[in-house]
Structures are given as C-alpha cells and as structure tokens.
PDB file of C-alpha atoms in Angstrom:
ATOM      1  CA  UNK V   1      75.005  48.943  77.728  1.00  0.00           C
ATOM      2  CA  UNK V   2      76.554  52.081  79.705  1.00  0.00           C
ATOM      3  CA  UNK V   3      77.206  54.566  78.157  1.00  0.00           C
ATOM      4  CA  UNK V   4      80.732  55.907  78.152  1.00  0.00           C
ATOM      5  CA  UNK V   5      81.659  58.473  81.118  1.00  0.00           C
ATOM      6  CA  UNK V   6      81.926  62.007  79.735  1.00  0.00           C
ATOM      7  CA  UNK V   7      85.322  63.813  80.638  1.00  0.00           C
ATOM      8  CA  UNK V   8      85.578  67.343  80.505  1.00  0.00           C
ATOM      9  CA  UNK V   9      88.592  68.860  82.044  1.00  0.00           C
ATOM     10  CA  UNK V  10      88.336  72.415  81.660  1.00  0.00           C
ATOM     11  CA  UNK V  11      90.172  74.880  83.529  1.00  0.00           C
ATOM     12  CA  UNK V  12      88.037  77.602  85.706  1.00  0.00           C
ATOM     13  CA  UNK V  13      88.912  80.879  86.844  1.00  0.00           C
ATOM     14  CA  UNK V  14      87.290  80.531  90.429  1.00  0.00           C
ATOM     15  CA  UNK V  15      89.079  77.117  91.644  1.00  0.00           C
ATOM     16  CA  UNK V  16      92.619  77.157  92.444  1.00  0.00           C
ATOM     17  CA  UNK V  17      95.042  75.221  90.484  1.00  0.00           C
ATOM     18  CA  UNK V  18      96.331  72.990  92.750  1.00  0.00           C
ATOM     19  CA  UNK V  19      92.149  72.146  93.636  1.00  0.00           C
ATOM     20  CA  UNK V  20      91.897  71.803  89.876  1.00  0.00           C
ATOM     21  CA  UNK V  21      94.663  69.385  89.257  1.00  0.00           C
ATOM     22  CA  UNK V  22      93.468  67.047  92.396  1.00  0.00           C
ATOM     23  CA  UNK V  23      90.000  66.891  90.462  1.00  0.00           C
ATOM     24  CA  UNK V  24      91.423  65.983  87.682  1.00  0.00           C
ATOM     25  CA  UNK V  25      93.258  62.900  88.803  1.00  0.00           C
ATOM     26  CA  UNK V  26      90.574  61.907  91.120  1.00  0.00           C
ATOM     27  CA  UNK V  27      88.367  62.116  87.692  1.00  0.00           C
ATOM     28  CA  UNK V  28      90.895  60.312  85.717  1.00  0.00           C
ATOM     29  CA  UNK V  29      90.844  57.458  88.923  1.00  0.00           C
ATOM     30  CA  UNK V  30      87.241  56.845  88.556  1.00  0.00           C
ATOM     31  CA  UNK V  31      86.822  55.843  84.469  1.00  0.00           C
ATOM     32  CA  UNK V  32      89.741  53.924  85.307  1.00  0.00           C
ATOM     33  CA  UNK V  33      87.514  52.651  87.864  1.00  0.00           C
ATOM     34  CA  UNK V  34      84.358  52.108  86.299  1.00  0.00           C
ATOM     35  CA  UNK V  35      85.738  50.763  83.388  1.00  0.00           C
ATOM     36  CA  UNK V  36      86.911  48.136  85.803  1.00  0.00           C
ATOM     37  CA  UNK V  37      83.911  47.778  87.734  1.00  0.00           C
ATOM     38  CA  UNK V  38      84.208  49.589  90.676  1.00  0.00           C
ATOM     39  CA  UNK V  39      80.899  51.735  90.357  1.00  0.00           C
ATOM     40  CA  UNK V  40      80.805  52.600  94.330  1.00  0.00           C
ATOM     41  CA  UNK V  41      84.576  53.753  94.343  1.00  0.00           C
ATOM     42  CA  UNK V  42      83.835  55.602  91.137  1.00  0.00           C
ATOM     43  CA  UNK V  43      81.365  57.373  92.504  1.00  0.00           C
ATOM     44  CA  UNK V  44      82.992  57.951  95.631  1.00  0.00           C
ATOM     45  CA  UNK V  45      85.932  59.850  93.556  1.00  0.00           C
ATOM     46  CA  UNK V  46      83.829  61.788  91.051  1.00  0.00           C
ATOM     47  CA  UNK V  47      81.847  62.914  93.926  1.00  0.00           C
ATOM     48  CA  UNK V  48      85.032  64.195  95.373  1.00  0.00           C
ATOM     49  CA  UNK V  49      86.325  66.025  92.089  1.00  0.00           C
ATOM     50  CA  UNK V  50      82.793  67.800  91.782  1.00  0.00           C
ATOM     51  CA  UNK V  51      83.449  69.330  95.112  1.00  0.00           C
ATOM     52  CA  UNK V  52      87.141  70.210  94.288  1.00  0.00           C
ATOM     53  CA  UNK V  53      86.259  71.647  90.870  1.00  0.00           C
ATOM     54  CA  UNK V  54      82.381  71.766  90.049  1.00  0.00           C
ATOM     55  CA  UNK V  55      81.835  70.837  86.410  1.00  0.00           C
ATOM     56  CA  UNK V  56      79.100  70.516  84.998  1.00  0.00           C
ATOM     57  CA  UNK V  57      79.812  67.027  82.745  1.00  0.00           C
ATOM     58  CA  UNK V  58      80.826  65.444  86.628  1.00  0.00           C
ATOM     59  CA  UNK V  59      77.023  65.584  87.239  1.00  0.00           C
ATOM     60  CA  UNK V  60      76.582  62.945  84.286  1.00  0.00           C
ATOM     61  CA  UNK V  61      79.405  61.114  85.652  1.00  0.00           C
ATOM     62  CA  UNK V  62      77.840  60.833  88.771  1.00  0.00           C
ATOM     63  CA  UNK V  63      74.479  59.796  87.231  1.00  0.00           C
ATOM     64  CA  UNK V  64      76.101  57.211  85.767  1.00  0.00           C
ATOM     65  CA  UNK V  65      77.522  55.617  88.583  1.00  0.00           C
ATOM     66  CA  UNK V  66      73.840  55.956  90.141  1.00  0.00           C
ATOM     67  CA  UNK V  67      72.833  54.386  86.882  1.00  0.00           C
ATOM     68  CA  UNK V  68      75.133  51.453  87.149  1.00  0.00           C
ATOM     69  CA  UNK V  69      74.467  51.076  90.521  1.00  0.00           C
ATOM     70  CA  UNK V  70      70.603  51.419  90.268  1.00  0.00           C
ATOM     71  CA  UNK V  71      69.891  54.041  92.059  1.00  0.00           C
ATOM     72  CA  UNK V  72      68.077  55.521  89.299  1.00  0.00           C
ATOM     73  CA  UNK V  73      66.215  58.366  91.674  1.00  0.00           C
ATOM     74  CA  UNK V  74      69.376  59.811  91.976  1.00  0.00           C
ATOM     75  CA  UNK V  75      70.687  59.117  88.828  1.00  0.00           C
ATOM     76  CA  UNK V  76      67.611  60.829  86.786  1.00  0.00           C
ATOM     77  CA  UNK V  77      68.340  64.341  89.752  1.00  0.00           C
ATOM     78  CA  UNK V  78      72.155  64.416  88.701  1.00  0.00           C
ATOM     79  CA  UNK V  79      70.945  63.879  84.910  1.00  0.00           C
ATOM     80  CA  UNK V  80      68.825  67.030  85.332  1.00  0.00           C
ATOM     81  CA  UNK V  81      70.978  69.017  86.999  1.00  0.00           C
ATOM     82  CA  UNK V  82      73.487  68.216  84.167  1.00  0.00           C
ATOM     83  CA  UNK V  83      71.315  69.386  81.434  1.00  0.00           C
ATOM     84  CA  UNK V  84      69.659  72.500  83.955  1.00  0.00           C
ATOM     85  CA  UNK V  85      74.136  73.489  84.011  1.00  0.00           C
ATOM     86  CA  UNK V  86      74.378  72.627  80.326  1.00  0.00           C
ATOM     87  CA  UNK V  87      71.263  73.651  78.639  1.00  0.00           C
ATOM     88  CA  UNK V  88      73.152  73.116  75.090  1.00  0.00           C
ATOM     89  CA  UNK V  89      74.579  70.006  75.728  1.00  0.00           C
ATOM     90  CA  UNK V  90      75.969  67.823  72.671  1.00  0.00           C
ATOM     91  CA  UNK V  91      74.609  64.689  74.631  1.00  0.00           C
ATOM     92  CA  UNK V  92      71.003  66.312  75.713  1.00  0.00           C
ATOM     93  CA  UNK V  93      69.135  63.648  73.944  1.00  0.00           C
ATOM     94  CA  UNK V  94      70.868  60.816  74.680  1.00  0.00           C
ATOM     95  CA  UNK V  95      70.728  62.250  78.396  1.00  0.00           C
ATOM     96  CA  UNK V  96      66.578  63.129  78.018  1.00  0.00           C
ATOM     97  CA  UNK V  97      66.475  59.436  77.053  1.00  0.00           C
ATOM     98  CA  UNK V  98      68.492  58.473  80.020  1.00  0.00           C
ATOM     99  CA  UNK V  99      66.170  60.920  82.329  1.00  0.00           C
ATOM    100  CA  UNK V 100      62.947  58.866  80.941  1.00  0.00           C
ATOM    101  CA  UNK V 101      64.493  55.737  81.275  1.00  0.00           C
ATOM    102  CA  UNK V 102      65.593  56.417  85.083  1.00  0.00           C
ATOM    103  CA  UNK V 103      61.626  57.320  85.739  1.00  0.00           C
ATOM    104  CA  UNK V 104      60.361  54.453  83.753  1.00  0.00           C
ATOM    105  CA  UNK V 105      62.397  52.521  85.948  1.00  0.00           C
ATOM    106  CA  UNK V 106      61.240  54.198  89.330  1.00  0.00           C
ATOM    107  CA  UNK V 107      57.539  53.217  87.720  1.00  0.00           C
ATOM    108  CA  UNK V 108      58.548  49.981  87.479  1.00  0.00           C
ATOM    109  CA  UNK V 109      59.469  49.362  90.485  1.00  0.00           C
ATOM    110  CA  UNK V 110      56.637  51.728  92.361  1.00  0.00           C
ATOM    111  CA  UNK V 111      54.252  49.344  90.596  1.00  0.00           C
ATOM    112  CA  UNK V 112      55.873  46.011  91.489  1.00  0.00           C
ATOM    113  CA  UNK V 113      55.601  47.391  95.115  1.00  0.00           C
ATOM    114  CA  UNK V 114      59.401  47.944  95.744  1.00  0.00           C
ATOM    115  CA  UNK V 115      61.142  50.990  97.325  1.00  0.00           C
ATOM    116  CA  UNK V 116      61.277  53.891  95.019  1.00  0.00           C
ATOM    117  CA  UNK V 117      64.806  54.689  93.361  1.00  0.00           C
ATOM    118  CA  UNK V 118      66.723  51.542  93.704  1.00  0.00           C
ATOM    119  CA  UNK V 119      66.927  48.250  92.524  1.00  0.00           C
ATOM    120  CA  UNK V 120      68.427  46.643  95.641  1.00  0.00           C
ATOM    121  CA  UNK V 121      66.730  46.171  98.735  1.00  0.00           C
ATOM    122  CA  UNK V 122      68.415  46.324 102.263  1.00  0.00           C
ATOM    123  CA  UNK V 123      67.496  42.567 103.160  1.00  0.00           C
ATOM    124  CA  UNK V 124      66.023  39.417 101.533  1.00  0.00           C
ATOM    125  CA  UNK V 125      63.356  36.851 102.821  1.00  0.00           C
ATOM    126  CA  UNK V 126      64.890  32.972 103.216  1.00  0.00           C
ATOM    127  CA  UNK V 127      64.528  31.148 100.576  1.00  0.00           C
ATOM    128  CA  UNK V 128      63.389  27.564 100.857  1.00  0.00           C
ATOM    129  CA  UNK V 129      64.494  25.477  96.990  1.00  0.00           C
ATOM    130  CA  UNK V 130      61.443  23.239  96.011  1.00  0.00           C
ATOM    131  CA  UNK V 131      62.407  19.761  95.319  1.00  0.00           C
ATOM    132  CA  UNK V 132      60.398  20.046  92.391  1.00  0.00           C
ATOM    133  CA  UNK V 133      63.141  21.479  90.444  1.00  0.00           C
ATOM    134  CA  UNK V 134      63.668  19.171  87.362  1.00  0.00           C
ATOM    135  CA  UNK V 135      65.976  16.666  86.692  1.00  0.00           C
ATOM    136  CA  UNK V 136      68.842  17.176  83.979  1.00  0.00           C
ATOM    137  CA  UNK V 137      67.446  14.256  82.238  1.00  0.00           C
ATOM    138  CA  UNK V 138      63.543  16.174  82.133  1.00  0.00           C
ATOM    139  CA  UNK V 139      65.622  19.152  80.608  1.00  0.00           C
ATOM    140  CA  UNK V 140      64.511  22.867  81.016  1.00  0.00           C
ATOM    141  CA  UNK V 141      60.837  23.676  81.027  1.00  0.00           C
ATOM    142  CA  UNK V 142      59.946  25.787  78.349  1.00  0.00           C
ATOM    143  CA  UNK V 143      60.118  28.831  78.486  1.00  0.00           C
ATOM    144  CA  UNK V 144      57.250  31.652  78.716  1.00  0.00           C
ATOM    145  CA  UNK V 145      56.820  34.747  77.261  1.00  0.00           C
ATOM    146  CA  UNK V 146      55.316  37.042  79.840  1.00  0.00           C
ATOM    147  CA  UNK V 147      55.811  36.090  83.520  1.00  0.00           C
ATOM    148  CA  UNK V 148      54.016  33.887  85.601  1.00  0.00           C
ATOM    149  CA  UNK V 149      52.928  34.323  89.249  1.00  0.00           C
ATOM    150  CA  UNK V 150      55.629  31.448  90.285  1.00  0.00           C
ATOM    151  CA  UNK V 151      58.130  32.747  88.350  1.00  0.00           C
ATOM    152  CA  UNK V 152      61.540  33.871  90.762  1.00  0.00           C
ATOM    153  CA  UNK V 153      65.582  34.221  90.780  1.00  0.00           C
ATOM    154  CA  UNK V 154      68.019  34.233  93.032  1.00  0.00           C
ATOM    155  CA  UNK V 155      69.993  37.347  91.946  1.00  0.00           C
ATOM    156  CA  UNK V 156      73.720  37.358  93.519  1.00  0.00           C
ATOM    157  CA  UNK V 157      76.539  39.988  92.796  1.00  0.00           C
ATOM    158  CA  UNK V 158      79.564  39.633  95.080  1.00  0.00           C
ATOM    159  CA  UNK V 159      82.041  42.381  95.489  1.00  0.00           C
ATOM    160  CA  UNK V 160      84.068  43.257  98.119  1.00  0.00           C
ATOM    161  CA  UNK V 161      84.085  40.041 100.120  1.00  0.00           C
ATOM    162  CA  UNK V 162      86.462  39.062 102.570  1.00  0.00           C
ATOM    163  CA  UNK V 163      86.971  35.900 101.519  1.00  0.00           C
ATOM    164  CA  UNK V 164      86.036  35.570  97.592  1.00  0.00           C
ATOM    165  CA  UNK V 165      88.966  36.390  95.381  1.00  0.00           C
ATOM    166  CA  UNK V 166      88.325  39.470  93.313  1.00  0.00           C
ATOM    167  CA  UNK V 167      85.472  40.033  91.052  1.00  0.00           C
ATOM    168  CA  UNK V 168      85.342  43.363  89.728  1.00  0.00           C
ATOM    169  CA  UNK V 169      82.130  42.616  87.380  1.00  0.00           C
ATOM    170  CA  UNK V 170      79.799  40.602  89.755  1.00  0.00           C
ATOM    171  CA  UNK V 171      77.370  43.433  91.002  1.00  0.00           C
ATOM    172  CA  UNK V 172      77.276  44.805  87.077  1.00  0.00           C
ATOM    173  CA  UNK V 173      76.550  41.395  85.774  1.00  0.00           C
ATOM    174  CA  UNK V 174      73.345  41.045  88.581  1.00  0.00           C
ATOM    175  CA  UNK V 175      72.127  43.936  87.727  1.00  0.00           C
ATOM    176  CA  UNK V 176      72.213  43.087  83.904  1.00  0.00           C
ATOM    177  CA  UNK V 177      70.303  39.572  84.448  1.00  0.00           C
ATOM    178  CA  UNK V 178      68.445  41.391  87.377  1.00  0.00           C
ATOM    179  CA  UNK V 179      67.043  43.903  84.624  1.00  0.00           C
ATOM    180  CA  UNK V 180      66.829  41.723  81.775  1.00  0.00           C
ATOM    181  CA  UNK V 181      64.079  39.438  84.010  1.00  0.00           C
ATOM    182  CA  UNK V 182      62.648  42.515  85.024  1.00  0.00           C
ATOM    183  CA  UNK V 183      61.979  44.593  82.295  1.00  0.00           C
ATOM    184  CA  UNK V 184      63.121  42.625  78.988  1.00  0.00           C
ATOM    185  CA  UNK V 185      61.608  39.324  79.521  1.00  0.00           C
TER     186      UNK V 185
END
C-alpha cells in the first residue's frame, strides 16, 4: 500500500507570493492526481511546485511518485534528500524504511539481471503461448511455493492509450501483481 502524500504548505520568506500560491495549486493538482492514478502527471506537477516553491516534504512527494512508478533509484535519492532537508522529520522512520525498501528493491532486481532502478524495461521479447496450457476441465496446476525456472507472466498496465477508454488504475494494478510475483511469492 502507498503511503499517503505528505502536504506541507508553508509560506517562505524567499519565494514570492504569487510563485507560492502557483505551487500550491499545482501541489493540490497532483494528490488529486495520484489519488486517481495518474502517477506520471503527479509527478510532472509536484516537480513543478518544488521548483516554484522548494519544500522540503515535495521531495517525499516526489519519491513517491518514483515509488509508484518504480523507479525506486530515484525514489530512495528524493527520500534522502527529504530526510538530509528535514533531519527531524515526524515520518523519518517510516521514510528510513521506505529508503531500505527502495535499495532492497534495486538488489532485487541487480540480482535477477535487470536494469538498476526500475521495474519496467524499455522493450519486451515476443512471446510465443505454449499449447500446453491446461484445459478448464484439468483445472489450475497447483501451485508452488518458491519459483520455478518455467515459471512467467505477462504483466500489462494500459494508460494513456489512444484507443482504450480510460483506466486510471491499470499501470498501479501491474505493478502490484508485477511485485507480488516478484518479491511476495
């Protein structure tokens, strides 16, 4: 589960208040917009109210939109710099748990031979479906508790199609399963 976006809209002395006030709605824009779904758009925003009004809790905003979107290299940086800019943070150990969990992550996937930092990579091989599959009247194999060699998934998150109606949640939900067979299974 995500954990909720921190908001923090304090005023500063050194950015103007119209600068200010822009941040702020951009900020208030992207929870709207995770909450939703829309991790890349989120991010897009709260990247754009940290350079209108630098505050510190945007950098764990914007390590959780890395988070969501599994780019945990970048999401563990932004969750240091957070606590580096807030060295008596309220959050600091649920955020030093998020910081191990990023690199435990990055292990992961380091050791499983994948590119380090993110969870998606930039093309897939073709896939050819074995008629071997089984039958609905064979039912469902059983099940095993650590993986096996053949084991694989077809992973598919659309969002932002031209074509497929809207579906805020699909890249979120891949990830989930994504991570569950990864990590959890």
């Amino acid at each position: 589960m995500l954990a909720p976006l921190v908001l923090i809209l304090a005023a500063t002395l050194a950015v103007p208040p119209a600068a200010a006030r822009q941040a702020r709605e951009l900020v208030e824009r992207s929870m709207r917009e995770y909450d939703v779904g829309e991790i890349a758009q989120a991010l897009q925003d709260t990247r754009a109210a940290y350079l209108l009004d630098p505050l510190p809790a945007l950098l764990f905003n914007l390590g959780q939109c890395h988070r969501a979107l599994g780019e945990w290299e970048e999401a563990e940086r932004l969750y240091r710099a957070y606590l580096r800019d807030v060295p008596g943070a309220k959050n600091r150990p649920q955020v030093e748990k998020l910081v191990a969990e990023m690199a435990a992550r990055q292990a992961a996937l380091v050791s499983r031979g994948k590119s380090k930092g993110t969870w998606m990579t930039p093309a897939l091989p073709a896939l050819a479906l074995s008629a071997a599959l089984p039958s609905v009247d064979e039912g469902w194999p059983e099940t095993v508790s650590s993986p096996a060699s053949q084991d694989a998934a077809v992973v598919v998150g659309i969002e932002k199609y031209a074509f497929v109606s809207h579906v805020p949640f699909a890249a979120r939900d891949a990830y989930a399963f994504w991570s569950f067979l990864v990590f959890d299974r």
